[in-house]
PDB file of C-alpha atoms and ligand atoms in Angstrom:
ATOM      1  CA  UNK J   1       1.595  -4.094  11.239  1.00  0.00           C
ATOM      2  CA  UNK J   2       1.862  -0.311  11.517  1.00  0.00           C
ATOM      3  CA  UNK J   3       1.762   1.849   8.405  1.00  0.00           C
ATOM      4  CA  UNK J   4       5.105   2.975   7.098  1.00  0.00           C
ATOM      5  CA  UNK J   5       5.397   6.682   6.329  1.00  0.00           C
ATOM      6  CA  UNK J   6       8.371   7.968   4.312  1.00  0.00           C
ATOM      7  CA  UNK J   7       9.278  11.512   5.382  1.00  0.00           C
ATOM      8  CA  UNK J   8      11.064  13.319   2.597  1.00  0.00           C
ATOM      9  CA  UNK J   9      12.346  16.485   4.176  1.00  0.00           C
ATOM     10  CA  UNK J  10      15.676  18.288   4.231  1.00  0.00           C
ATOM     11  CA  UNK J  11      15.173  20.402   7.314  1.00  0.00           C
ATOM     12  CA  UNK J  12      16.553  18.714  10.423  1.00  0.00           C
ATOM     13  CA  UNK J  13      14.049  20.350  12.786  1.00  0.00           C
ATOM     14  CA  UNK J  14      11.103  19.320  10.659  1.00  0.00           C
ATOM     15  CA  UNK J  15      12.448  15.794  10.406  1.00  0.00           C
ATOM     16  CA  UNK J  16      12.617  15.585  14.162  1.00  0.00           C
ATOM     17  CA  UNK J  17       9.179  17.129  14.556  1.00  0.00           C
ATOM     18  CA  UNK J  18       7.394  14.964  12.029  1.00  0.00           C
ATOM     19  CA  UNK J  19       9.195  11.807  13.248  1.00  0.00           C
ATOM     20  CA  UNK J  20       8.109  12.544  16.839  1.00  0.00           C
ATOM     21  CA  UNK J  21       4.536  13.101  15.826  1.00  0.00           C
ATOM     22  CA  UNK J  22       4.245  10.084  13.633  1.00  0.00           C
ATOM     23  CA  UNK J  23       6.120   7.667  15.917  1.00  0.00           C
ATOM     24  CA  UNK J  24       3.893   8.958  18.758  1.00  0.00           C
ATOM     25  CA  UNK J  25       0.921   7.715  16.751  1.00  0.00           C
ATOM     26  CA  UNK J  26       2.515   4.313  16.183  1.00  0.00           C
ATOM     27  CA  UNK J  27       3.574   4.827  12.555  1.00  0.00           C
ATOM     28  CA  UNK J  28       6.785   3.369  11.292  1.00  0.00           C
ATOM     29  CA  UNK J  29       8.862   6.349  10.053  1.00  0.00           C
ATOM     30  CA  UNK J  30      11.552   6.311   7.415  1.00  0.00           C
ATOM     31  CA  UNK J  31      13.414   9.524   6.503  1.00  0.00           C
ATOM     32  CA  UNK J  32      14.937  10.640   3.265  1.00  0.00           C
ATOM     33  CA  UNK J  33      16.728  13.973   3.604  1.00  0.00           C
ATOM     34  CA  UNK J  34      17.273  14.590  -0.102  1.00  0.00           C
ATOM     35  CA  UNK J  35      15.843  13.650  -3.506  1.00  0.00           C
ATOM     36  CA  UNK J  36      18.311  10.846  -4.397  1.00  0.00           C
ATOM     37  CA  UNK J  37      17.652   9.213  -0.980  1.00  0.00           C
ATOM     38  CA  UNK J  38      13.952   9.472  -1.565  1.00  0.00           C
ATOM     39  CA  UNK J  39      14.187   7.710  -4.955  1.00  0.00           C
ATOM     40  CA  UNK J  40      16.326   5.010  -3.337  1.00  0.00           C
ATOM     41  CA  UNK J  41      13.909   4.607  -0.413  1.00  0.00           C
ATOM     42  CA  UNK J  42      10.776   4.073  -2.534  1.00  0.00           C
ATOM     43  CA  UNK J  43      12.669   1.654  -4.800  1.00  0.00           C
ATOM     44  CA  UNK J  44      13.983  -0.348  -1.844  1.00  0.00           C
ATOM     45  CA  UNK J  45      10.618  -0.748  -0.182  1.00  0.00           C
ATOM     46  CA  UNK J  46       7.334   0.968  -1.068  1.00  0.00           C
ATOM     47  CA  UNK J  47       6.039   3.026   1.913  1.00  0.00           C
ATOM     48  CA  UNK J  48       2.325   3.247   2.689  1.00  0.00           C
ATOM     49  CA  UNK J  49       2.397   7.030   2.418  1.00  0.00           C
ATOM     50  CA  UNK J  50       4.921   9.763   1.525  1.00  0.00           C
ATOM     51  CA  UNK J  51       5.133  13.047   3.324  1.00  0.00           C
ATOM     52  CA  UNK J  52       6.934  15.255   0.834  1.00  0.00           C
ATOM     53  CA  UNK J  53       8.668  18.575   1.223  1.00  0.00           C
ATOM     54  CA  UNK J  54       8.708  20.421  -2.120  1.00  0.00           C
ATOM     55  CA  UNK J  55      11.930  22.238  -1.605  1.00  0.00           C
ATOM     56  CA  UNK J  56      14.792  19.774  -1.056  1.00  0.00           C
ATOM     57  CA  UNK J  57      17.949  21.836  -1.201  1.00  0.00           C
ATOM     58  CA  UNK J  58      18.426  22.591  -4.891  1.00  0.00           C
ATOM     59  CA  UNK J  59      16.002  19.831  -5.928  1.00  0.00           C
ATOM     60  CA  UNK J  60      12.297  19.938  -6.618  1.00  0.00           C
ATOM     61  CA  UNK J  61      10.616  17.370  -4.440  1.00  0.00           C
ATOM     62  CA  UNK J  62       7.759  17.081  -6.928  1.00  0.00           C
ATOM     63  CA  UNK J  63      10.050  15.117  -9.226  1.00  0.00           C
ATOM     64  CA  UNK J  64       9.576  12.197  -6.845  1.00  0.00           C
ATOM     65  CA  UNK J  65       5.817  12.514  -7.100  1.00  0.00           C
ATOM     66  CA  UNK J  66       5.923  12.600 -10.887  1.00  0.00           C
ATOM     67  CA  UNK J  67       8.183   9.560 -11.044  1.00  0.00           C
ATOM     68  CA  UNK J  68       6.029   7.614  -8.544  1.00  0.00           C
ATOM     69  CA  UNK J  69       2.870   8.304 -10.531  1.00  0.00           C
ATOM     70  CA  UNK J  70       4.534   6.887 -13.631  1.00  0.00           C
ATOM     71  CA  UNK J  71       5.494   3.651 -11.911  1.00  0.00           C
ATOM     72  CA  UNK J  72       2.689   1.073 -11.509  1.00  0.00           C
ATOM     73  CA  UNK J  73       4.074  -0.326  -8.264  1.00  0.00           C
ATOM     74  CA  UNK J  74       4.163   3.138  -6.643  1.00  0.00           C
ATOM     75  CA  UNK J  75       1.385   5.115  -8.253  1.00  0.00           C
ATOM     76  CA  UNK J  76      -1.286   4.236  -5.706  1.00  0.00           C
ATOM     77  CA  UNK J  77       0.728   5.517  -2.732  1.00  0.00           C
ATOM     78  CA  UNK J  78      -0.687   8.647  -1.153  1.00  0.00           C
ATOM     79  CA  UNK J  79       1.616  11.682  -1.271  1.00  0.00           C
ATOM     80  CA  UNK J  80       0.973  14.561   1.161  1.00  0.00           C
ATOM     81  CA  UNK J  81       3.006  17.688   0.386  1.00  0.00           C
ATOM     82  CA  UNK J  82       4.230  20.222   2.885  1.00  0.00           C
ATOM     83  CA  UNK J  83       5.400  23.519   1.554  1.00  0.00           C
ATOM     84  CA  UNK J  84       6.092  27.007   2.639  1.00  0.00           C
ATOM     85  CA  UNK J  85       4.720  28.386  -0.632  1.00  0.00           C
ATOM     86  CA  UNK J  86       0.986  28.775  -0.373  1.00  0.00           C
ATOM     87  CA  UNK J  87       0.394  30.438  -3.700  1.00  0.00           C
ATOM     88  CA  UNK J  88      -2.340  29.195  -6.009  1.00  0.00           C
ATOM     89  CA  UNK J  89       0.189  28.461  -8.778  1.00  0.00           C
ATOM     90  CA  UNK J  90       2.230  26.292  -6.396  1.00  0.00           C
ATOM     91  CA  UNK J  91      -0.877  24.395  -5.298  1.00  0.00           C
ATOM     92  CA  UNK J  92      -1.748  23.737  -8.978  1.00  0.00           C
ATOM     93  CA  UNK J  93       1.763  22.509  -9.647  1.00  0.00           C
ATOM     94  CA  UNK J  94       1.584  20.162  -6.650  1.00  0.00           C
ATOM     95  CA  UNK J  95      -1.726  18.643  -7.678  1.00  0.00           C
ATOM     96  CA  UNK J  96      -0.626  18.331 -11.313  1.00  0.00           C
ATOM     97  CA  UNK J  97       2.415  16.376 -10.106  1.00  0.00           C
ATOM     98  CA  UNK J  98      -0.044  13.795  -8.793  1.00  0.00           C
ATOM     99  CA  UNK J  99       0.148  14.609  -5.082  1.00  0.00           C
ATOM    100  CA  UNK J 100      -3.000  13.938  -3.038  1.00  0.00           C
ATOM    101  CA  UNK J 101      -3.030  16.733  -0.556  1.00  0.00           C
ATOM    102  CA  UNK J 102      -1.228  19.896   0.348  1.00  0.00           C
ATOM    103  CA  UNK J 103      -0.390  21.332   3.760  1.00  0.00           C
ATOM    104  CA  UNK J 104       1.145  24.803   4.285  1.00  0.00           C
ATOM    105  CA  UNK J 105       4.091  25.200   6.671  1.00  0.00           C
ATOM    106  CA  UNK J 106       4.224  25.538   9.576  1.00  0.00           C
ATOM    107  CA  UNK J 107       2.373  22.260   9.657  1.00  0.00           C
ATOM    108  CA  UNK J 108      -0.270  21.842  12.368  1.00  0.00           C
ATOM    109  CA  UNK J 109       0.004  18.496  14.175  1.00  0.00           C
ATOM    110  CA  UNK J 110      -3.724  17.585  14.347  1.00  0.00           C
ATOM    111  CA  UNK J 111      -4.180  18.605  10.696  1.00  0.00           C
ATOM    112  CA  UNK J 112      -1.266  16.421   9.619  1.00  0.00           C
ATOM    113  CA  UNK J 113      -2.405  13.423  11.669  1.00  0.00           C
ATOM    114  CA  UNK J 114      -5.951  13.794  10.300  1.00  0.00           C
ATOM    115  CA  UNK J 115      -4.613  13.766   6.706  1.00  0.00           C
ATOM    116  CA  UNK J 116      -2.474  10.701   7.411  1.00  0.00           C
ATOM    117  CA  UNK J 117      -5.425   8.743   8.762  1.00  0.00           C
ATOM    118  CA  UNK J 118      -7.616   9.758   5.826  1.00  0.00           C
ATOM    119  CA  UNK J 119      -5.146   8.954   3.117  1.00  0.00           C
ATOM    120  CA  UNK J 120      -3.996   5.741   4.658  1.00  0.00           C
ATOM    121  CA  UNK J 121      -7.627   4.624   4.875  1.00  0.00           C
ATOM    122  CA  UNK J 122      -8.379   5.542   1.273  1.00  0.00           C
ATOM    123  CA  UNK J 123      -5.154   5.287  -0.685  1.00  0.00           C
ATOM    124  CA  UNK J 124      -6.786   5.260  -4.108  1.00  0.00           C
ATOM    125  CA  UNK J 125      -8.840   8.410  -3.570  1.00  0.00           C
ATOM    126  CA  UNK J 126      -8.122  11.394  -5.688  1.00  0.00           C
ATOM    127  CA  UNK J 127      -7.599  14.687  -3.951  1.00  0.00           C
ATOM    128  CA  UNK J 128      -9.477  17.852  -4.629  1.00  0.00           C
ATOM    129  CA  UNK J 129     -10.667  19.031  -1.283  1.00  0.00           C
ATOM    130  CA  UNK J 130      -7.573  20.287   0.500  1.00  0.00           C
TER     131      UNK J 130
HETATM  132 MN1  LIG H 201      12.861  21.937   2.459  1.00  0.00          MN
END
């Protein structure tokens, strides 16, 4: 069974791009284009990994990470963040929310795929080296 990746992203071009890359690698892709859809998606069926955009319209995508880390059935799921804000303060906020890794936009395909492989192989690992 292929790993299921939930792509939480509000930008249509990025959704298309990430979906193409992930499906090309054989992953099952689910998409949530906003925060309420993302909450509904993880409740409906836990994905194997979440690719999370921080800025979801007016909403803060990190709210999903915080909520997942508080829920026993979801807290082990790796969360990889993509964000346009590469400041140190933002990185700290992302890691404090319980996300595992952090990728600046524009996202590089090989880098993203490498992170997916790593985090799907070691879902319980704690991030510090990204
Ligand atoms: Mn966005």
